[in-house]
Short mmCIF file of C-alpha atoms and ligand atoms in Angstrom, two decimals:
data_model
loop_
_atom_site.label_atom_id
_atom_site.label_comp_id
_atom_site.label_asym_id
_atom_site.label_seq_id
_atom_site.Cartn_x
_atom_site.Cartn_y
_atom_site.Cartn_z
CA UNK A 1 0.00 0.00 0.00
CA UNK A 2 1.40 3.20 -1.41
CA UNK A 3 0.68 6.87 0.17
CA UNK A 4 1.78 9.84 -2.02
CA UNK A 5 1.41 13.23 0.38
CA UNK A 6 2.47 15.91 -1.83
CA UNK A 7 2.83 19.81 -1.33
CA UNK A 8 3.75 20.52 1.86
CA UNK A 9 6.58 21.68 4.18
CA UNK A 10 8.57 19.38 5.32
CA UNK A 11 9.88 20.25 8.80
CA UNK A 12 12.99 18.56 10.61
CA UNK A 13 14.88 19.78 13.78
CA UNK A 14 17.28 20.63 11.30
CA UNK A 15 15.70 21.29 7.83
CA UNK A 16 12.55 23.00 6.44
CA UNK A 17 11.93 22.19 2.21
CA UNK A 18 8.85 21.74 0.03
CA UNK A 19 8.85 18.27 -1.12
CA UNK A 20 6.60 15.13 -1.58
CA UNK A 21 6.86 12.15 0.57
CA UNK A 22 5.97 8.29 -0.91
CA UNK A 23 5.09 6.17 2.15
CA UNK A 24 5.57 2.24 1.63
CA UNK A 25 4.62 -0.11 3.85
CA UNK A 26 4.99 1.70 6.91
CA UNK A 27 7.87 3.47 6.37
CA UNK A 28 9.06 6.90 4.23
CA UNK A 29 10.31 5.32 0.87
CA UNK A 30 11.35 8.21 -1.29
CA UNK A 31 11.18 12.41 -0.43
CA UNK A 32 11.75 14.43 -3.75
CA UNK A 33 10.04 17.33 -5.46
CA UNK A 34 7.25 16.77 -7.91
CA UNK A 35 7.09 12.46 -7.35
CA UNK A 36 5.31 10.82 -9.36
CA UNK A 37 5.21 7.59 -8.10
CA UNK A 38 1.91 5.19 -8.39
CA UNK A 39 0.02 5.52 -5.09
CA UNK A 40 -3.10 4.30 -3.98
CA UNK A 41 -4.04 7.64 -2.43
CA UNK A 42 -2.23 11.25 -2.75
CA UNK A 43 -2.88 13.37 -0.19
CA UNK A 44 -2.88 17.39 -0.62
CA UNK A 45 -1.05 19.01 2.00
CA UNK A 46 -0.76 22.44 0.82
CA UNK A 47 -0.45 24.87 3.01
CA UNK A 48 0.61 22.38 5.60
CA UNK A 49 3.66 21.55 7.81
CA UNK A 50 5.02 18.31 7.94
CA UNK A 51 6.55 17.36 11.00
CA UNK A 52 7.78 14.13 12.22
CA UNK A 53 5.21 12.84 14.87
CA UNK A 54 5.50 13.94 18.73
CA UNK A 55 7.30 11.95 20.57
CA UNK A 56 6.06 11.86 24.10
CA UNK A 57 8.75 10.50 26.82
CA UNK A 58 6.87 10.98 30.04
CA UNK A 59 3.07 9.77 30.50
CA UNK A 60 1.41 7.86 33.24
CA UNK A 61 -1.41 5.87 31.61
CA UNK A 62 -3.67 3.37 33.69
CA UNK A 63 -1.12 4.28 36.66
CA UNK A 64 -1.90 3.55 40.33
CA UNK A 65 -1.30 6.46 42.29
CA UNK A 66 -2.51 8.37 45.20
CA UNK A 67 -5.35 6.35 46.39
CA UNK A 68 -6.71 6.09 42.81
CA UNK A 69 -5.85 5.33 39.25
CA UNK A 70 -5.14 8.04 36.40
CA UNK A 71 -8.31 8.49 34.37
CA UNK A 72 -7.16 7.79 31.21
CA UNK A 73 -5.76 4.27 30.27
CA UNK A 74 -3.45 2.97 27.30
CA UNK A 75 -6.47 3.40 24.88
CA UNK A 76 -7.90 6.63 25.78
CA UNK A 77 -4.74 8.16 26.60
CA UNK A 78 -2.92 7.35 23.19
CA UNK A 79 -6.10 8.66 20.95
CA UNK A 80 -5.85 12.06 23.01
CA UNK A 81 -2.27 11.66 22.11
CA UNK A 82 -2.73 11.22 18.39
CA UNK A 83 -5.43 13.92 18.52
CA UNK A 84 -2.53 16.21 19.41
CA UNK A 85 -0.03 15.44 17.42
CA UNK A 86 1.93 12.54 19.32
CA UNK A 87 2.88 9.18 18.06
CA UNK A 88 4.55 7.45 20.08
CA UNK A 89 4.66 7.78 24.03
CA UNK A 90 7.27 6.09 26.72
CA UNK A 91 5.19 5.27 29.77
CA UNK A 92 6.45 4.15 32.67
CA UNK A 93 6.15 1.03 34.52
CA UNK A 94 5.92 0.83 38.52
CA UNK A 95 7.93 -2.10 40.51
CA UNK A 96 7.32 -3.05 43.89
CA UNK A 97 10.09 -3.88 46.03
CA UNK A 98 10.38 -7.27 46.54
CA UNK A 99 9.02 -8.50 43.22
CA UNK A 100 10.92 -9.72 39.55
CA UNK A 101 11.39 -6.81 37.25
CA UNK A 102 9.77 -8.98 34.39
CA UNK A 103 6.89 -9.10 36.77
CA UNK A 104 6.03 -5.78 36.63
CA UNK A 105 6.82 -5.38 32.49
CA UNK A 106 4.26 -8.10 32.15
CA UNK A 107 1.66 -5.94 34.35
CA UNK A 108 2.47 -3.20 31.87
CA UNK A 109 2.41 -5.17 28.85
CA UNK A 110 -1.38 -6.77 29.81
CA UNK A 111 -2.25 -2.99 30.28
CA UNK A 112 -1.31 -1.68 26.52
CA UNK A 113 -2.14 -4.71 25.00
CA UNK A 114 -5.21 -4.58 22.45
CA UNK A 115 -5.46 -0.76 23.46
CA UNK A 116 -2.67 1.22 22.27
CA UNK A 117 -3.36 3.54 19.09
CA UNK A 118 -0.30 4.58 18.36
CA UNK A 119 3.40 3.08 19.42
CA UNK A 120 4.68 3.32 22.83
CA UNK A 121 7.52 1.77 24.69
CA UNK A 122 8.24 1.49 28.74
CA UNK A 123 11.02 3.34 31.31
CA UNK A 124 11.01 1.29 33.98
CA UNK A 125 11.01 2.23 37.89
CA UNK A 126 13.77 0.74 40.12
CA UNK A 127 12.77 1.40 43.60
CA UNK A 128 15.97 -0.80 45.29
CA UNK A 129 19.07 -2.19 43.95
CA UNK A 130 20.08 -5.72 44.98
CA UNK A 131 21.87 -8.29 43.31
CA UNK A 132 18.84 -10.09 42.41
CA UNK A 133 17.47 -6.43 40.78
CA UNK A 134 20.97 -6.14 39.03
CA UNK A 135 21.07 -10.02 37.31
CA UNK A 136 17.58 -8.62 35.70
CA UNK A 137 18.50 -5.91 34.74
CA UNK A 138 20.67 -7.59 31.39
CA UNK A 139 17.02 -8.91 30.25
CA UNK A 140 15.44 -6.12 30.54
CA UNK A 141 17.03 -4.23 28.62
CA UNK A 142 18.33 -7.20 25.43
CA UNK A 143 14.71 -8.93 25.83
CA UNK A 144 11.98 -6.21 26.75
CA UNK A 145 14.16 -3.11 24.76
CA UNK A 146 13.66 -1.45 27.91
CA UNK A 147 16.58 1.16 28.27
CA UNK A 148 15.79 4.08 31.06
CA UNK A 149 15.34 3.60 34.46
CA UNK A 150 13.45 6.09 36.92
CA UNK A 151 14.60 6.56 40.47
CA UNK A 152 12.08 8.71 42.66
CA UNK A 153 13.88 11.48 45.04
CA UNK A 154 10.30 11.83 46.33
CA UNK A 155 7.15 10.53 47.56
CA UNK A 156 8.66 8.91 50.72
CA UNK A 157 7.34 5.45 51.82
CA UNK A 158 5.76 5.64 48.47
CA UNK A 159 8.51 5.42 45.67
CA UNK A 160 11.05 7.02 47.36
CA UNK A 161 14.36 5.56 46.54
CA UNK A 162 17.82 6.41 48.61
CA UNK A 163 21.04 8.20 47.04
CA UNK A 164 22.68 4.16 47.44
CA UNK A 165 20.09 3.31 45.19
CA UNK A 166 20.66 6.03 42.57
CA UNK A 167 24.33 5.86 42.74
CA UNK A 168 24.11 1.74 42.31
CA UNK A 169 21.69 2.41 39.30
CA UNK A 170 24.10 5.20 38.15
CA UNK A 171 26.71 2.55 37.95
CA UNK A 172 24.66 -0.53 36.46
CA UNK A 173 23.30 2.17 33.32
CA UNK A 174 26.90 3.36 33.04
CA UNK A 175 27.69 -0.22 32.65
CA UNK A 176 25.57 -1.40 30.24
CA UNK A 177 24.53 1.98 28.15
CA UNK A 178 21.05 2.62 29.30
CA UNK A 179 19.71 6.20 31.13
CA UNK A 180 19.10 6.97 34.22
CA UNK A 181 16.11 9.15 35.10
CA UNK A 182 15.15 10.98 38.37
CA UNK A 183 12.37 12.46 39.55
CA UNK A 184 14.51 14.92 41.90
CA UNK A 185 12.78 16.40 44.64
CA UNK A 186 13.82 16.15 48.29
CA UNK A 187 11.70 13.72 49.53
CA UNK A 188 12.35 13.50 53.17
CA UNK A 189 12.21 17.67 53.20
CA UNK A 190 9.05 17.72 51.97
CA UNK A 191 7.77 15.00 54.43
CA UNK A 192 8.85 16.88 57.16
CA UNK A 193 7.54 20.44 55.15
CA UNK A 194 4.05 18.61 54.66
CA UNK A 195 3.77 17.07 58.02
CA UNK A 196 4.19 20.29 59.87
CA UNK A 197 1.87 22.27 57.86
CA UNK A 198 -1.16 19.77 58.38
CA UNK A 199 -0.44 20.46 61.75
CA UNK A 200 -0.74 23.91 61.55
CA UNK A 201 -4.08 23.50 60.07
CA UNK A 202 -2.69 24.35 56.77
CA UNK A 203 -4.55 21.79 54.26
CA UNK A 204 -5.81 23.96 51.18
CA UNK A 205 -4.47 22.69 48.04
CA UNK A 206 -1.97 26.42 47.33
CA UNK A 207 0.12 24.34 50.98
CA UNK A 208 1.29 21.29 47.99
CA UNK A 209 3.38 24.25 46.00
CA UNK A 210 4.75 25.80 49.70
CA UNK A 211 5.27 23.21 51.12
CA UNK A 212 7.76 21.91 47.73
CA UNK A 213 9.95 25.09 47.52
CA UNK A 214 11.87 25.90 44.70
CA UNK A 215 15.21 24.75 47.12
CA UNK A 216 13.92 21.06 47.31
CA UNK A 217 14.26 20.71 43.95
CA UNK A 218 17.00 21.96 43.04
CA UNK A 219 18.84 20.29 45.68
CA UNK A 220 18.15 17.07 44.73
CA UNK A 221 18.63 17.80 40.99
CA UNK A 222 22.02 18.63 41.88
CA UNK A 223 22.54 16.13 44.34
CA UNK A 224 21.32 13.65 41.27
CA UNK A 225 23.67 15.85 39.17
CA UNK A 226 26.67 15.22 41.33
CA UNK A 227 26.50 11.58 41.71
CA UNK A 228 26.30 11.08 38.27
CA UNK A 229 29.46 12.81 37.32
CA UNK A 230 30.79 10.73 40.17
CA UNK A 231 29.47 7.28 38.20
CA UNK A 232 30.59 8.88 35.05
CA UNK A 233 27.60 8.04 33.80
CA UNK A 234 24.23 9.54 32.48
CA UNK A 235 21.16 11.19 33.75
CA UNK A 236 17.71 12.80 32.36
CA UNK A 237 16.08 14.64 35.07
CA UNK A 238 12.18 14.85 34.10
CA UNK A 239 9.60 17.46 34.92
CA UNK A 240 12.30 20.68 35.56
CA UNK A 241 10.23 23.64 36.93
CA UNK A 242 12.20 26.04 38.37
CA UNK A 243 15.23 27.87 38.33
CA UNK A 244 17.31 26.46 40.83
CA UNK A 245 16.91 22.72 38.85
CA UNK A 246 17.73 24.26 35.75
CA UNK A 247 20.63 26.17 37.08
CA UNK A 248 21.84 22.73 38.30
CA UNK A 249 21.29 21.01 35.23
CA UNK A 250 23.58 24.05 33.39
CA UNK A 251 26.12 23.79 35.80
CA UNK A 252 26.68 20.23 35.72
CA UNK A 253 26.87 20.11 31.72
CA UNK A 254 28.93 23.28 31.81
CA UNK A 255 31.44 20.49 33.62
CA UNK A 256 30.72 18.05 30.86
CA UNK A 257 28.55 15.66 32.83
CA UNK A 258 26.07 13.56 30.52
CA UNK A 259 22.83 15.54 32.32
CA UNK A 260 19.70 16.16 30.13
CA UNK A 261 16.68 17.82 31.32
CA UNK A 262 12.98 17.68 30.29
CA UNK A 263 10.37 20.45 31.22
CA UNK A 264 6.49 20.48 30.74
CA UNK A 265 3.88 22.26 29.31
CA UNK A 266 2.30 22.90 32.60
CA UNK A 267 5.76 24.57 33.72
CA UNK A 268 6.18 27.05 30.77
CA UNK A 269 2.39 28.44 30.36
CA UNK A 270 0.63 27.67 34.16
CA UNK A 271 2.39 29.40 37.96
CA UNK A 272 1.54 28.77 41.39
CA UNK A 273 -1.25 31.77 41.29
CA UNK A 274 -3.41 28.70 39.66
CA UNK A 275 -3.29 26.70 43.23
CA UNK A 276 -4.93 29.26 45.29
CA UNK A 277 -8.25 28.91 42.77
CA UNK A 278 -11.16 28.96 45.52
CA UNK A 279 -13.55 26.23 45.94
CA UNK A 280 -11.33 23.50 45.99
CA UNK A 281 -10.39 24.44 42.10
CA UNK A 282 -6.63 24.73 43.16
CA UNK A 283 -6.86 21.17 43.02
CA UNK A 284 -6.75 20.66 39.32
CA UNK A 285 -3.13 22.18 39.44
CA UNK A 286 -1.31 19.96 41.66
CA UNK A 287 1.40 18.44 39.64
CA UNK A 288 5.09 17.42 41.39
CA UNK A 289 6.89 19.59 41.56
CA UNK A 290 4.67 22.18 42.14
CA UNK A 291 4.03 25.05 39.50
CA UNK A 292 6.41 27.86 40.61
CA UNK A 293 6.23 31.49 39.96
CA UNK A 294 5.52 33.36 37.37
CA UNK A 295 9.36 34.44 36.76
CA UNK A 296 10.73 30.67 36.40
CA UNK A 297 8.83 30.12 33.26
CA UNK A 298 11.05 33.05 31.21
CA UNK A 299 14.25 30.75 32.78
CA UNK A 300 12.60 27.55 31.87
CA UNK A 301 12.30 28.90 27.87
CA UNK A 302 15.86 30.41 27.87
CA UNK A 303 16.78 27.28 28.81
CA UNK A 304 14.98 25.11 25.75
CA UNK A 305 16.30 28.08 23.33
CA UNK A 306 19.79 27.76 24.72
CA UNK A 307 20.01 24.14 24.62
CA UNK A 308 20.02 23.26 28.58
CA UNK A 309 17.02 21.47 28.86
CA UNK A 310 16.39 19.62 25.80
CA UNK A 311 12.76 17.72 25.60
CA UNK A 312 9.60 18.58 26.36
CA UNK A 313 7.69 15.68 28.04
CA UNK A 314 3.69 16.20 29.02
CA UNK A 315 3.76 14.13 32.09
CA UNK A 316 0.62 12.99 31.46
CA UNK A 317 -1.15 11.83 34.69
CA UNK A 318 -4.43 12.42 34.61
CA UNK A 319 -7.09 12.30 37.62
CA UNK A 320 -10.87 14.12 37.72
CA UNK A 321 -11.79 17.05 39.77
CA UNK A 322 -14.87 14.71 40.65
CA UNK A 323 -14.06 11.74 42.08
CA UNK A 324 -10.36 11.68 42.27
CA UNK A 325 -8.89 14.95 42.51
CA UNK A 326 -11.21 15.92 45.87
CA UNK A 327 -9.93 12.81 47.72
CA UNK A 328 -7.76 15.77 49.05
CA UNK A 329 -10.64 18.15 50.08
CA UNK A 330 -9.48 18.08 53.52
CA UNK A 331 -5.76 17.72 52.89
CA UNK A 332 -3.82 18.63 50.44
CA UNK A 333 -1.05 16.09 50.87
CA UNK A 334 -4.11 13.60 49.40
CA UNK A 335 -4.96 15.11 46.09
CA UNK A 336 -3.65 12.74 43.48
CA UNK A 337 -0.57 14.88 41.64
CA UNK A 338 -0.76 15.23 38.20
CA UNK A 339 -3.17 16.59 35.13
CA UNK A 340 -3.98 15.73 31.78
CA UNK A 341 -1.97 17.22 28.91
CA UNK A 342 -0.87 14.59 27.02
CA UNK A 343 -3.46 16.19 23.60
CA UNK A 344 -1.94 19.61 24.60
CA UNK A 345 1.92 19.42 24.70
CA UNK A 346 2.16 19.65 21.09
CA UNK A 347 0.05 22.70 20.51
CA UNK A 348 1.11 24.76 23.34
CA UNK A 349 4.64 24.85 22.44
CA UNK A 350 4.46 25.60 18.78
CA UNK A 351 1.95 28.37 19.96
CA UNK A 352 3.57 29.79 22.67
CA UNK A 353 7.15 28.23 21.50
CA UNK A 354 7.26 29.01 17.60
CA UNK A 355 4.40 31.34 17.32
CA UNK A 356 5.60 33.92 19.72
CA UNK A 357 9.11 33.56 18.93
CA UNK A 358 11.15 31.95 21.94
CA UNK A 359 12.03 28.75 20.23
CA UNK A 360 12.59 28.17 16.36
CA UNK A 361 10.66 26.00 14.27
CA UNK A 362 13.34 23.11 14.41
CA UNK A 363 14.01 23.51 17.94
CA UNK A 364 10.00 22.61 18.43
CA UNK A 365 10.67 19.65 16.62
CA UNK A 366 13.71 19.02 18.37
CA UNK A 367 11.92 19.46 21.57
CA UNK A 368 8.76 17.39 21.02
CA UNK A 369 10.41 14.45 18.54
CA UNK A 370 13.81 14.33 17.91
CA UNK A 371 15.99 14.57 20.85
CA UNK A 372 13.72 12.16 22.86
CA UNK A 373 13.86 9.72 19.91
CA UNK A 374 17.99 10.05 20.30
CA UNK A 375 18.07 9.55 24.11
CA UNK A 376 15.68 7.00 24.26
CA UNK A 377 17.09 4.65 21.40
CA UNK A 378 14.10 5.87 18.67
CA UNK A 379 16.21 7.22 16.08
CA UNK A 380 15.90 7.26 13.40
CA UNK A 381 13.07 4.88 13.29
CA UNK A 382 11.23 7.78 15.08
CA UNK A 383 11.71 11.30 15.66
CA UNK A 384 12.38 12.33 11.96
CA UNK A 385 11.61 12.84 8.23
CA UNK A 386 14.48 10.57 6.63
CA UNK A 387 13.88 7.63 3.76
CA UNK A 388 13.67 4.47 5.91
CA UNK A 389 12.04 6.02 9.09
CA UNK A 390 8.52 5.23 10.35
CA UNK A 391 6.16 7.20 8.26
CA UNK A 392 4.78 8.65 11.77
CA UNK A 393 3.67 12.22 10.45
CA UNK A 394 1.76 15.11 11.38
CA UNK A 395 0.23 17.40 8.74
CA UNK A 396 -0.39 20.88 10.80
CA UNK A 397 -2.08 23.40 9.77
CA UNK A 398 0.22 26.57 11.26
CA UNK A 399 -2.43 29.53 11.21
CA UNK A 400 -5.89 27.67 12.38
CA UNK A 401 -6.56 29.44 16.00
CA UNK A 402 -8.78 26.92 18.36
CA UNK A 403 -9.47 27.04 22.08
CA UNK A 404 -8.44 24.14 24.67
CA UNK A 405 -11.26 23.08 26.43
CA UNK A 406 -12.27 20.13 28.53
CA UNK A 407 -15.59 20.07 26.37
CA UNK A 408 -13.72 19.19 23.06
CA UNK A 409 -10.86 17.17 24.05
CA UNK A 410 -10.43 13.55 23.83
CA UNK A 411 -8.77 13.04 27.27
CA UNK A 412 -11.15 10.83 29.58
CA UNK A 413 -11.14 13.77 32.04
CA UNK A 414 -13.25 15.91 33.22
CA UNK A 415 -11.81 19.36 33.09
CA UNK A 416 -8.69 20.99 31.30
CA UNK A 417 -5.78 22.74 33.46
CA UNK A 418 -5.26 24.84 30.33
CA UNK A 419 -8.98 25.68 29.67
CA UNK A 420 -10.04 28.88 27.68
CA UNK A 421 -6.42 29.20 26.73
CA UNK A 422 -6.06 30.37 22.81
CA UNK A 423 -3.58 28.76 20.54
CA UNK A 424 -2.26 28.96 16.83
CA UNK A 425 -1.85 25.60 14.73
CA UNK A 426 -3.36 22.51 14.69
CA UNK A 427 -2.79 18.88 13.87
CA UNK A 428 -5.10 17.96 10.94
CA UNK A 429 -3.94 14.73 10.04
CA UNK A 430 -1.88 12.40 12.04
CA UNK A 431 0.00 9.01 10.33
CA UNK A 432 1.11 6.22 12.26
CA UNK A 433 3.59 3.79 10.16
CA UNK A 434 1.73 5.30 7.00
CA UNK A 435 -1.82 4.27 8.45
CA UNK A 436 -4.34 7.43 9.56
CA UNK A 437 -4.95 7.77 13.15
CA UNK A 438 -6.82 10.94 12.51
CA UNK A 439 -7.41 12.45 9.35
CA UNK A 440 -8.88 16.06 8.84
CA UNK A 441 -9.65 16.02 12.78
CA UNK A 442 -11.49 12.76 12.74
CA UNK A 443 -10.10 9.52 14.76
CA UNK A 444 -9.67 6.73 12.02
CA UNK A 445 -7.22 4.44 14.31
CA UNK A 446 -7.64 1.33 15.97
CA UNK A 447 -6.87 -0.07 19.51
CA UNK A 448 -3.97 -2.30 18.94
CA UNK A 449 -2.63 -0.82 16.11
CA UNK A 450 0.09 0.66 17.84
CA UNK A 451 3.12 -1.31 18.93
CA UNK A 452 5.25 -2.13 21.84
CA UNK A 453 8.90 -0.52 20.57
CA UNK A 454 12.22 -2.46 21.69
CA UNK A 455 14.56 0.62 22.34
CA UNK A 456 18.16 0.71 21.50
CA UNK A 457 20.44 2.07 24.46
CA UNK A 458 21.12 5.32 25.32
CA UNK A 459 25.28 4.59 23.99
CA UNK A 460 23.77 2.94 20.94
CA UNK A 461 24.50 6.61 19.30
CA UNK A 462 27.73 7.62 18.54
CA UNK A 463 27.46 11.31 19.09
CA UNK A 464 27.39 11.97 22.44
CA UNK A 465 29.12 15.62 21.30
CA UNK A 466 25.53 17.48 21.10
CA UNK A 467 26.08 18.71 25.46
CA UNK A 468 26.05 22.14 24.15
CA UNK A 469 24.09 25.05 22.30
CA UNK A 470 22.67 23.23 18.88
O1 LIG B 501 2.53 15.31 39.71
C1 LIG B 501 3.05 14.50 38.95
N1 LIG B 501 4.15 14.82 38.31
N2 LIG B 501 2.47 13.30 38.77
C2 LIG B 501 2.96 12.21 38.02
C3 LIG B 501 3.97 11.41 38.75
C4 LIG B 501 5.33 12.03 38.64
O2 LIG B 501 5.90 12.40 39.64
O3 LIG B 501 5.84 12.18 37.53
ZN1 LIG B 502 7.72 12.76 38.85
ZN1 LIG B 503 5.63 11.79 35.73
#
């Protein structure tokens, strides 16, 4: 089966051209002006950018978490993902102490299965470091393709894992070429921080962002930093939202330590303000770490225009205001952290990225495909435009203005952290392996269709030179 999409832009994190694009089973088979190669369908995309499809590196689908489980699972989740522009999405997979690795991968695996629209792949959580953890961890990564591993800083007696842990983990990834990733927050700070607020009567939901200061976070991320020059190995810090993590990710790269950082939507658009909403509605903002204020978010887009962080994840977690979210009503340590914005990340930063002028076209494509593709062993199956790569494609229409709201978007949610905000361009069509998963707005994929992806490892690249300013 032979798609011909002709007319459009082509857009690359490093190129922009006018050129058609034959798609062959699956994959791009020729780009060249003018083709006119047999197809069973041509597609016009004039007027149109074509950009390789998002690639999301941070979602929680179908996750157990906070008393509850996220609202949107492998199938909802990944057609809200499509909807926006993403095709293909690295979830991650709890452990529990105590229990086989391949345990946990096959809880994940039952979870996507039959569901998925669009690709995906799995991080996976180490919560303790043994030797029985360590003679798994081989497998995972040769058999499952598995190659990124997320310690928690945070959420002590929950997921918390200690510095031994990182720094063993730092070690084993070192070893064998795969990533480590840290959620780096001072746990046992904010423990203390949370504990002595509730007892001071403080339990509205603004007491989650002051009682997770700016400091905690970036202590740990340098703390994280540190011991991974120490390992000489390699780190990817997720969800940066401040200053003082950034700073530490710049500082540690400025020594040439392999640190990469990832911010969110929610950082770069949404501040703390949001959490002291009345009636309760303060809830729908509580993400870890907190949102900060105002003033980070200027630091946080230097820092994707300047090269120091380098993806843009969604950290999609999503839990309703009804239901799930007011669990906390009476304390704020109990409101399930996260929000939906897996349909949004896309959007929002080629609005406010591209459109207002803080980020270049290719960097967006950099930030939302690309670089995650070449940290997380994708490229270049994913996360480009090249002859021989997965024909996952987005044609976007750049000028069409539309409104986020909870009322038209496909996340199984019921409200929209970013509602009533405006933004320029839209994905119109989205191909997964040459098949339509939407086509002029309309969903046209199937659950299943998308497929577990066996990563490469992190070293599998050769150039390891791109630390500084592209
Ligand atoms: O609040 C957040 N970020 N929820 C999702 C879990 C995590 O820490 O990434
Ligand atoms: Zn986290
Ligand atoms: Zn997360």
């Amino acid at each position: 089966m032979k798609k011909l999409i002709k007319n459009g832009v082509i857009v690359t994190a490093a190129d922009q051209y006018e050129a058609d694009l034959l798609i062959k089973d699956g994959k791009i088979a020729k780009i060249g002006v003018k083709l006119d190669d047999d197809a069973e369908e041509i597609i016009d995309a004039k007027g149109a950018f074509i950009f390789p499809g998002g690639i999301d590196p941070h979602t929680h689908l179908d996750m157990p978490f906070g008393g509850t489980v996220t609202a949107d699972d492998f199938e909802t989740g990944t057609m809200a993902a499509a909807f926006g522009g993403t095709t293909t999405i690295i979830d991650f997979c709890l452990t529990n102490k105590g229990e086989p690795l391949q345990d946990a991968i096959k809880i994940w695996h039952e979870k996507s299965k039959n569901k998925a629209v669009i690709d995906y792949g799995f991080h996976l959580m180490i919560g303790e470091v043994n030797d029985k953890v360590l003679n798994e961890i081989p497998e995972v990564i040769e058999k499952e393709g598995i190659t990124s591993f997320k310690v928690f800083m945070a959420y002590k007696n929950v997921f918390q894992a200690d510095d031994a842990t990182l720094f063993r983990m730092l070690l084993t990834a070192k070893e064998h070429g795969a990533l480590v990733m840290v959620h780096a927050e001072n746990g046992d700070v904010i423990d203390y921080l949370v504990s002595d607020a509730l007892k001071n009567g403080k339990t509205k939901p603004i007491y989650h962002a002051l009682t997770r200061p700016p400091e905690t976070e970036g202590e740990a991320t340098g703390r994280a930093a540190a011991l991974t020059g120490l390992a000489g190995s390699q780190l990817y810090v997720v969800h940066v939202s401040c200053a003082e993590a950034a700073n530490k990710i710049a500082e540690a790269r400025q020594k040439g330590y392999q640190v990469w950082g990832e911010t969110c939507p929610q950082y770069l658009v949404l501040d703390q303000a949001e959490l002291g909403k009345p009636n309760f509605e303060g809830a729908k903002y509580v993400w870890s770490p907190p949102l900060r204020e105002k003033w980070n978010q200027d630091i946080l887009w230097d820092a994707l225009k300047n090269g120091q962080l380098q993806t843009v994840g969604s950290d999609q977690c999503s839990f309703n205001f009804k239901g799930q979210k007011d669990l906390g009503k009476d304390d704020f340590s109990k409101i399930p952290n996260g929000g939906p914005i897996i349909e949004d990340r896309f959007s929002i930063l080629f609005s406010e990225g591209v459109k207002k002028g803080r980020i270049s076209i290719h960097q967006f494509v950099d930030l939302v495909s690309t670089r995650a593709a070449k940290l997380f062993g994708l490229f270049p199956q994913k996360g480009t435009i090249a002859v021989g790569s997965d024909a996952d494609l987005v044609i976007f229409d750049p000028s069409k203005e539309r409104v986020i709201s909870a009322r038209t978007h496909h996340m199984n949610v019921d409200y929209s952290a970013f509602e009533g905000m405006k933004v320029t361009g839209e994905p119109v069509s989205v191909l997964s392996r040459g098949e339509f998963v939407i086509r002029n707005k309309q969903f046209t994929g199937k659950p299943g269709a998308g497929r577990y992806i066996k990563r490469k490892c992190y070293n599998s690249l050769t150039d390891r030179t791109a630390l500084t300013v592209q």
